[in-house]
Short mmCIF file of C-alpha atoms in Angstrom, two decimals:
data_model
loop_
_atom_site.label_atom_id
_atom_site.label_comp_id
_atom_site.label_asym_id
_atom_site.label_seq_id
_atom_site.Cartn_x
_atom_site.Cartn_y
_atom_site.Cartn_z
CA MET R 147 -0.21 -0.26 0.02
CA ALA R 148 2.89 2.27 0.99
CA LYS R 149 4.51 1.47 -2.64
CA LYS R 150 1.23 2.67 -4.25
CA LYS R 151 1.00 5.54 -2.67
CA GLU R 152 4.69 6.28 -3.14
CA ASP R 153 4.05 5.72 -7.03
CA GLU R 154 1.30 7.62 -7.10
CA LYS R 155 2.62 10.83 -6.21
CA LYS R 156 3.37 13.70 -8.66
CA LYS R 157 6.81 12.93 -10.55
CA HIS R 158 8.81 16.04 -9.40
CA VAL R 159 9.33 18.12 -13.24
CA ALA R 160 12.69 19.61 -13.14
CA VAL R 161 12.73 23.38 -13.81
CA VAL R 162 16.45 24.30 -14.12
CA THR R 163 17.92 23.36 -17.38
CA LYS R 164 21.64 22.65 -18.31
CA LYS R 165 22.10 26.26 -19.21
CA SER R 166 20.47 27.91 -16.38
CA LEU R 167 22.79 25.51 -14.45
CA GLN R 168 25.83 26.73 -15.99
CA PHE R 169 24.70 30.58 -14.96
CA LEU R 170 23.87 29.16 -11.63
CA GLU R 171 27.85 28.00 -10.85
CA GLU R 172 29.11 31.21 -12.80
CA TYR R 173 26.65 32.85 -10.74
CA ILE R 174 27.56 31.27 -7.49
CA ASN R 175 31.62 31.26 -8.09
CA ASN R 176 31.80 35.28 -8.69
CA PRO R 177 32.71 36.64 -5.40
CA ALA R 178 29.97 39.72 -4.89
CA PRO R 179 30.76 41.01 -1.22
CA THR R 180 28.45 43.39 0.74
CA GLY R 181 29.34 46.85 -1.42
CA TYR R 182 30.91 45.36 -4.16
CA GLU R 183 28.15 43.12 -5.77
CA TRP R 184 28.46 44.70 -9.31
CA GLU R 185 30.58 41.95 -11.10
CA GLY R 186 27.97 40.05 -9.98
CA GLN R 187 24.85 41.90 -11.00
CA LYS R 188 26.66 42.25 -14.41
CA ILE R 189 26.70 38.33 -14.63
CA TRP R 190 22.95 38.40 -13.95
CA LEU R 191 21.42 41.14 -15.93
CA ASN R 192 23.91 39.53 -18.67
CA TYR R 193 21.35 36.03 -18.57
CA LEU R 194 18.09 37.74 -17.72
CA LYS R 195 18.15 40.44 -20.36
CA PRO R 196 16.75 38.24 -23.11
CA TYR R 197 13.78 38.12 -20.77
CA ILE R 198 12.82 41.10 -20.52
CA ASP R 199 12.09 44.97 -22.00
CA GLU R 200 14.46 47.24 -20.37
CA HIS R 201 16.40 47.39 -17.13
CA PHE R 202 18.19 50.21 -14.83
CA ILE R 203 20.96 50.38 -12.14
CA ASP R 204 20.93 52.60 -8.89
CA ASN R 205 23.42 54.43 -7.76
CA TYR R 206 24.13 51.53 -5.25
CA GLY R 207 23.92 48.63 -7.82
CA THR R 208 21.05 46.98 -7.18
CA ALA R 209 19.64 45.73 -10.76
CA VAL R 210 16.44 45.42 -12.09
CA GLY R 211 15.00 44.00 -14.76
CA VAL R 212 11.68 44.63 -15.81
CA ILE R 213 8.67 43.38 -17.90
CA ASN R 214 5.60 46.05 -19.46
CA PRO R 215 7.54 48.80 -18.05
CA LYS R 216 4.42 51.41 -18.72
CA ALA R 217 2.04 49.58 -16.69
CA PRO R 218 0.68 51.27 -13.81
CA TYR R 219 0.58 48.05 -11.45
CA LYS R 220 3.94 47.32 -10.40
CA VAL R 221 4.69 44.04 -8.61
CA VAL R 222 8.30 43.25 -7.82
CA ILE R 223 9.94 39.60 -7.51
CA GLU R 224 13.20 40.25 -5.17
CA ALA R 225 16.40 38.52 -3.99
CA HIS R 226 19.54 39.63 -2.81
CA ALA R 227 23.09 39.59 -4.85
CA ASP R 228 25.53 40.13 -1.85
CA GLU R 229 27.68 36.96 0.22
CA ILE R 230 29.37 38.22 3.42
CA SER R 231 33.15 38.55 3.64
CA TRP R 232 35.59 40.34 5.50
CA TYR R 233 37.53 44.01 5.92
CA VAL R 234 41.23 44.13 6.29
CA ASN R 235 40.86 46.32 9.28
CA TYR R 236 44.28 46.16 10.32
CA ILE R 237 48.09 44.87 9.15
CA THR R 238 50.77 43.94 11.85
CA SER R 239 54.09 45.11 11.76
CA ASP R 240 55.17 41.43 10.75
CA GLY R 241 52.53 41.63 7.56
CA LEU R 242 49.90 39.52 8.96
CA ILE R 243 46.32 41.09 8.96
CA TYR R 244 43.51 41.09 11.29
CA VAL R 245 40.18 41.60 10.26
CA ILE R 246 35.99 43.02 11.20
CA ARG R 247 33.07 41.08 9.78
CA ASN R 248 31.20 42.28 6.42
CA GLY R 249 28.02 41.30 7.01
CA GLY R 250 27.57 38.40 9.47
CA SER R 251 30.76 36.37 8.44
CA ASP R 252 31.15 33.49 11.25
CA HIS R 253 34.76 33.76 13.51
CA GLN R 254 34.20 29.95 14.04
CA ILE R 255 34.83 28.62 10.46
CA ALA R 256 37.84 31.00 9.99
CA PRO R 257 40.68 29.20 10.37
CA SER R 258 42.73 27.38 7.35
CA LYS R 259 40.28 28.48 5.64
CA ARG R 260 42.05 30.04 1.91
CA VAL R 261 40.78 33.89 0.39
CA ASN R 262 40.91 36.30 -1.92
CA ILE R 263 41.71 40.08 -1.01
CA HIS R 264 40.29 42.60 -3.58
CA THR R 265 42.71 45.27 -4.27
CA GLU R 266 43.10 47.59 -7.16
CA LYS R 267 46.08 45.74 -8.59
CA GLY R 268 44.13 42.25 -8.51
CA MET R 269 43.11 39.63 -6.46
CA VAL R 270 45.61 38.60 -3.70
CA LYS R 271 45.76 35.05 -2.17
CA ALA R 272 45.92 34.65 1.53
CA VAL R 273 44.93 32.41 4.19
CA PHE R 274 43.53 32.23 7.87
CA GLY R 275 45.87 31.18 9.84
CA TRP R 276 45.67 29.40 13.40
CA PRO R 277 48.43 27.94 15.56
CA ALA R 278 49.19 23.48 15.29
CA ILE R 279 47.40 21.18 17.53
CA HIS R 280 51.00 20.20 18.57
CA THR R 281 51.64 24.16 20.18
CA ARG R 282 48.26 24.08 21.80
CA HIS R 283 48.46 23.22 24.97
CA GLY R 284 46.11 24.00 28.60
CA GLU R 285 42.88 22.18 29.63
CA LYS R 286 41.10 24.52 27.88
CA GLU R 287 41.59 25.32 24.04
CA GLN R 288 41.24 28.92 22.98
CA ALA R 289 38.24 29.06 20.35
CA PRO R 290 38.35 30.87 17.15
CA GLU R 291 37.41 34.77 17.74
CA LEU R 292 37.09 37.87 15.72
CA LYS R 293 40.05 39.17 17.96
CA ASN R 294 42.54 36.00 17.21
CA ILE R 295 41.73 35.09 14.04
CA PHE R 296 44.44 36.30 11.23
CA LEU R 297 45.03 36.42 7.55
CA ASP R 298 49.04 35.53 6.09
CA CYS R 299 49.68 36.68 2.75
CA GLY R 300 52.91 35.02 2.60
CA CYS R 301 54.26 38.54 3.80
CA ILE R 302 56.87 39.36 6.98
CA THR R 303 56.27 42.69 6.31
CA LYS R 304 53.77 45.61 6.39
CA GLU R 305 55.43 47.16 3.73
CA GLU R 306 55.44 44.11 2.19
CA VAL R 307 52.08 43.15 2.63
CA GLU R 308 51.22 47.22 0.97
CA LYS R 309 53.09 47.08 -2.30
CA LEU R 310 51.08 43.71 -2.86
CA GLY R 311 47.93 46.95 -2.95
CA ILE R 312 46.35 45.06 0.06
CA HIS R 313 45.74 47.91 2.86
CA VAL R 314 42.72 48.72 5.02
CA GLY R 315 39.45 49.09 4.10
CA CYS R 316 40.45 45.84 1.46
CA VAL R 317 37.36 43.15 0.94
CA ILE R 318 37.64 39.86 1.85
CA THR R 319 36.25 36.71 0.03
CA TYR R 320 36.87 32.91 0.09
CA GLU R 321 37.35 30.76 -2.73
CA ASP R 322 35.24 28.27 -2.03
CA GLU R 323 33.55 26.90 -5.13
CA PHE R 324 29.91 25.79 -6.59
CA MET R 325 29.52 21.73 -6.79
CA ILE R 326 26.78 19.25 -6.56
CA LEU R 327 26.42 16.87 -4.36
CA ASN R 328 24.78 13.21 -4.37
CA ASP R 329 22.91 14.82 -7.81
CA ARG R 330 21.24 15.87 -5.21
CA TYR R 331 21.69 19.12 -3.45
CA TYR R 332 23.35 22.39 -5.01
CA VAL R 333 26.72 23.88 -2.12
CA GLY R 334 28.79 25.97 -2.55
CA ARG R 335 29.17 29.52 -0.69
CA ALA R 336 26.81 32.71 -1.36
CA LEU R 337 24.04 30.63 -1.72
CA ASP R 338 22.46 32.66 0.49
CA ASN R 339 21.20 34.90 -1.37
CA ARG R 340 22.73 34.34 -4.63
CA VAL R 341 20.33 31.33 -5.55
CA GLY R 342 17.14 33.59 -4.94
CA GLY R 343 18.57 36.08 -7.47
CA PHE R 344 18.95 32.51 -10.11
CA MET R 345 15.51 31.47 -9.10
CA ILE R 346 13.86 34.63 -9.74
CA ALA R 347 16.32 35.35 -13.31
CA GLU R 348 14.77 31.94 -14.17
CA VAL R 349 11.25 33.11 -13.29
CA ALA R 350 10.96 35.68 -16.00
CA ARG R 351 12.93 33.22 -18.69
CA LEU R 352 9.62 31.02 -17.83
CA LEU R 353 7.36 34.31 -18.47
CA LYS R 354 9.46 34.65 -21.81
CA GLU R 355 9.76 30.81 -23.28
CA ASN R 356 5.57 30.45 -22.17
CA LYS R 357 4.52 33.35 -24.33
CA LYS R 358 3.07 34.78 -21.10
CA LYS R 359 1.79 37.99 -21.22
CA LEU R 360 0.98 39.54 -17.25
CA PRO R 361 -1.11 42.19 -17.11
CA PHE R 362 0.95 44.39 -14.87
CA GLY R 363 4.82 45.35 -14.66
CA LEU R 364 7.05 42.80 -13.43
CA TYR R 365 10.24 44.30 -11.91
CA ILE R 366 12.60 41.58 -11.10
CA VAL R 367 14.80 42.76 -8.45
CA ASN R 368 18.64 41.68 -7.37
CA SER R 369 19.27 43.89 -4.51
CA VAL R 370 22.50 44.65 -2.62
CA GLN R 371 23.50 45.07 1.25
CA GLU R 372 21.05 43.03 2.75
CA GLU R 373 23.48 41.30 4.75
CA ILE R 374 24.14 44.25 6.34
CA GLY R 375 20.53 45.78 7.03
CA LEU R 376 18.11 45.16 4.15
CA ARG R 377 20.02 48.52 2.50
CA GLY R 378 19.51 47.85 -0.80
CA ALA R 379 16.01 46.84 -1.16
CA GLU R 380 15.25 50.00 1.18
CA MET R 381 16.69 52.03 -1.81
CA ILE R 382 14.95 50.44 -4.06
CA ALA R 383 11.66 50.17 -2.67
CA GLN R 384 11.77 54.17 -2.77
CA ARG R 385 12.59 54.63 -6.45
CA ILE R 386 10.00 51.51 -7.57
CA LYS R 387 6.81 52.29 -5.52
CA PRO R 388 5.65 48.62 -6.08
CA ASN R 389 1.93 47.41 -5.05
CA VAL R 390 3.09 44.38 -4.76
CA ALA R 391 6.06 42.41 -3.54
CA ILE R 392 6.91 39.26 -3.27
CA ILE R 393 10.58 38.04 -1.88
CA THR R 394 12.68 34.99 -2.28
CA ASP R 395 15.53 34.50 0.63
CA VAL R 396 17.13 31.25 1.96
CA THR R 397 15.93 29.87 5.82
CA HIS R 398 17.51 27.49 7.99
CA ASP R 399 16.78 23.60 7.53
CA THR R 400 16.79 22.65 11.04
CA THR R 401 17.02 18.99 10.61
CA THR R 402 21.07 18.55 10.48
CA PRO R 403 22.56 18.53 13.69
CA MET R 404 23.13 21.14 16.97
CA ILE R 405 19.54 23.17 16.04
CA ASN R 406 16.91 23.57 18.32
CA LYS R 407 13.28 22.83 16.59
CA ASN R 408 11.65 24.37 19.84
CA ILE R 409 13.12 27.43 18.57
CA GLN R 410 13.97 27.36 15.04
CA GLY R 411 11.33 25.34 13.62
CA ASP R 412 10.72 22.42 11.71
CA LEU R 413 12.01 22.84 8.20
CA SER R 414 13.36 20.69 6.05
CA ALA R 415 15.69 21.16 2.79
CA GLY R 416 13.85 18.27 -0.05
CA LYS R 417 10.25 19.35 1.29
CA GLY R 418 9.45 22.07 -0.98
CA PRO R 419 9.09 26.45 -0.39
CA VAL R 420 8.83 27.93 3.13
CA VAL R 421 6.07 30.36 3.11
CA SER R 422 6.37 32.98 6.22
CA TYR R 423 3.53 34.04 8.88
CA ALA R 424 4.73 37.23 9.89
CA PRO R 425 3.66 41.07 10.76
CA ALA R 426 5.28 42.29 7.53
CA VAL R 427 3.87 39.38 6.04
CA GLN R 428 0.10 40.66 4.08
CA THR R 429 -2.27 37.46 4.68
CA ASN R 430 -4.14 37.71 1.55
CA LEU R 431 -1.25 37.86 -0.31
CA ASN R 432 0.54 34.99 1.69
CA LYS R 433 -2.71 33.56 0.96
CA LEU R 434 -2.66 33.90 -2.80
CA LEU R 435 1.14 31.79 -2.71
CA ILE R 436 -0.80 29.00 -0.43
CA LYS R 437 -3.75 28.55 -2.14
CA THR R 438 -1.03 28.49 -6.33
CA ALA R 439 0.58 25.92 -3.93
CA GLU R 440 -2.07 23.71 -3.44
CA LYS R 441 -3.44 23.96 -6.59
CA ASN R 442 -0.44 23.49 -8.87
CA ASP R 443 0.33 20.55 -6.50
CA ILE R 444 3.68 22.59 -5.18
CA PRO R 445 5.24 20.37 -1.57
CA PHE R 446 5.06 23.61 0.70
CA GLN R 447 6.13 24.20 4.69
CA ARG R 448 5.23 26.97 6.87
CA GLN R 449 7.58 29.00 8.86
CA ALA R 450 6.43 31.32 12.13
CA SER R 451 8.90 34.67 12.62
CA SER R 452 8.15 36.60 15.93
CA ARG R 453 8.53 40.86 14.88
CA SER R 454 10.17 40.45 11.88
CA THR R 455 11.66 38.42 9.02
CA GLY R 456 14.64 39.20 8.79
CA THR R 457 15.12 39.56 4.96
CA ASP R 458 13.99 42.15 2.35
CA THR R 459 10.85 41.88 2.75
CA ASP R 460 10.40 44.10 6.29
CA ALA R 461 12.26 46.28 3.81
CA PHE R 462 9.31 46.46 0.93
CA ALA R 463 6.47 46.12 3.37
CA TYR R 464 7.02 48.90 5.73
CA SER R 465 7.90 51.67 2.43
CA ASN R 466 5.58 53.49 0.57
CA GLY R 467 2.99 53.92 3.60
CA GLY R 468 3.17 50.21 3.17
CA VAL R 469 3.23 47.31 0.07
CA PRO R 470 1.44 44.42 0.22
CA SER R 471 4.50 41.85 0.59
CA ALA R 472 5.14 38.14 1.26
CA LEU R 473 7.81 35.93 1.06
CA ILE R 474 9.03 32.44 0.06
CA SER R 475 12.01 31.03 1.32
CA LEU R 476 14.20 28.26 0.28
CA PRO R 477 15.27 25.67 2.88
CA LEU R 478 19.26 25.76 3.47
CA ARG R 479 22.17 24.04 5.39
CA TYR R 480 24.79 25.43 7.15
CA MET R 481 24.06 29.30 6.39
CA HIS R 482 27.05 31.42 6.16
CA THR R 483 29.67 29.13 5.79
CA THR R 484 31.20 28.05 2.59
CA VAL R 485 29.10 24.85 2.18
CA GLU R 486 25.50 26.37 2.10
CA MET R 487 23.21 23.53 0.50
CA VAL R 488 20.48 23.23 -0.98
CA HIS R 489 17.87 20.90 -2.83
CA LYS R 490 17.98 20.57 -6.48
CA GLU R 491 13.70 19.91 -5.98
CA ASP R 492 13.08 23.03 -3.65
CA VAL R 493 14.74 25.05 -5.75
CA ASP R 494 12.63 24.21 -9.07
CA ASN R 495 9.40 24.41 -6.82
CA VAL R 496 10.61 27.76 -5.54
CA ILE R 497 10.90 29.04 -9.47
CA THR R 498 7.26 27.75 -10.34
CA LEU R 499 5.52 28.53 -6.92
CA ILE R 500 6.81 32.36 -8.00
CA TYR R 501 5.84 31.58 -11.48
CA GLU R 502 2.60 30.68 -10.85
CA SER R 503 1.51 32.64 -8.47
CA LEU R 504 2.26 35.53 -10.35
CA LEU R 505 -0.22 34.60 -13.22
CA ASN R 506 -2.75 34.42 -10.79
CA ILE R 507 -2.09 38.45 -9.88
CA LYS R 508 -4.97 40.61 -11.14
CA ALA R 509 -3.77 44.25 -12.32
CA ASP R 510 -5.29 46.81 -9.95
CA GLN R 511 -5.84 43.94 -7.42
CA ASP R 512 -6.02 44.86 -3.81
CA PHE R 513 -5.39 42.59 -1.25
CA ARG R 514 -7.09 44.73 2.10
CA GLU R 515 -9.80 42.19 4.46
CA PHE R 516 -11.82 45.10 4.19
CA LYS R 517 -12.69 48.64 2.36
#
């Protein structure tokens, strides 16, 4: 009986193509740290351009592709483009480099990691050094902390470091790259949230390839500076002045060790997109997403957020006198590490859910509960 039920389950249909997967790999591997997103934005726009009518870039680098730019009713689908990173903060006399965060970088994963230091002379290779196990004595080992992690770029004086073009304020990114694990998971750094930018670009591709005509203007937005406080979304929301916004970002897969489900909820990669319940999430827009998922047999999960979602949803929702906004999240393992992991089927299903939801939004739709 169990086998029959399994056979009766709807077979998953892949959305991501071989060509779009090549784009995803290139896009993930390219560094685009907070405040320095432009090279990634160029790659993203180059992929998006065949599927849109026009595009624009704001002063800080948020990229926007537009379909039906003259339509008065405006719908946004949005992700953020930036990745966490480090800044050079202090160079010692013997050529070692201490850092500060640019976004929520995790000091505990830093030791023994290889990095790229971005300079005007080009990339400089370095490593996060750490004392050998043989030299660490005592009852309690010292843990990695922001105050004791350091970079070694092979120099032995401050002057030698500076000759390479390194100075205080240079940004630093990890060099880990994209891979597919067990033909099931996409793995890499900066899946938070460059995979979101990938998914909204795929929505634009599907609309074009399926020759869908929308009764509103669609703004495909790849915002900057989310990792330091939703700043890019704040800026672009004021410029676009949308009527509706659907945001996509990652959320925690809570099935791995050392995560408390009582606090973080019960969410799993491979079980579908996550819809959120939070003050910033407009109730009737959220219901539209859920009904769309149910109608199209798209698996989905639910998450509750106290006070704020911590995503660009908050920035859009509270802009322009209040914009009906909702959040579709992608379950992700090992957030803010270099081995962030998402399920291939979840990526397909987020793309499909956004795509089908757009087809259910009417021009001039009013999402208020009562008038």
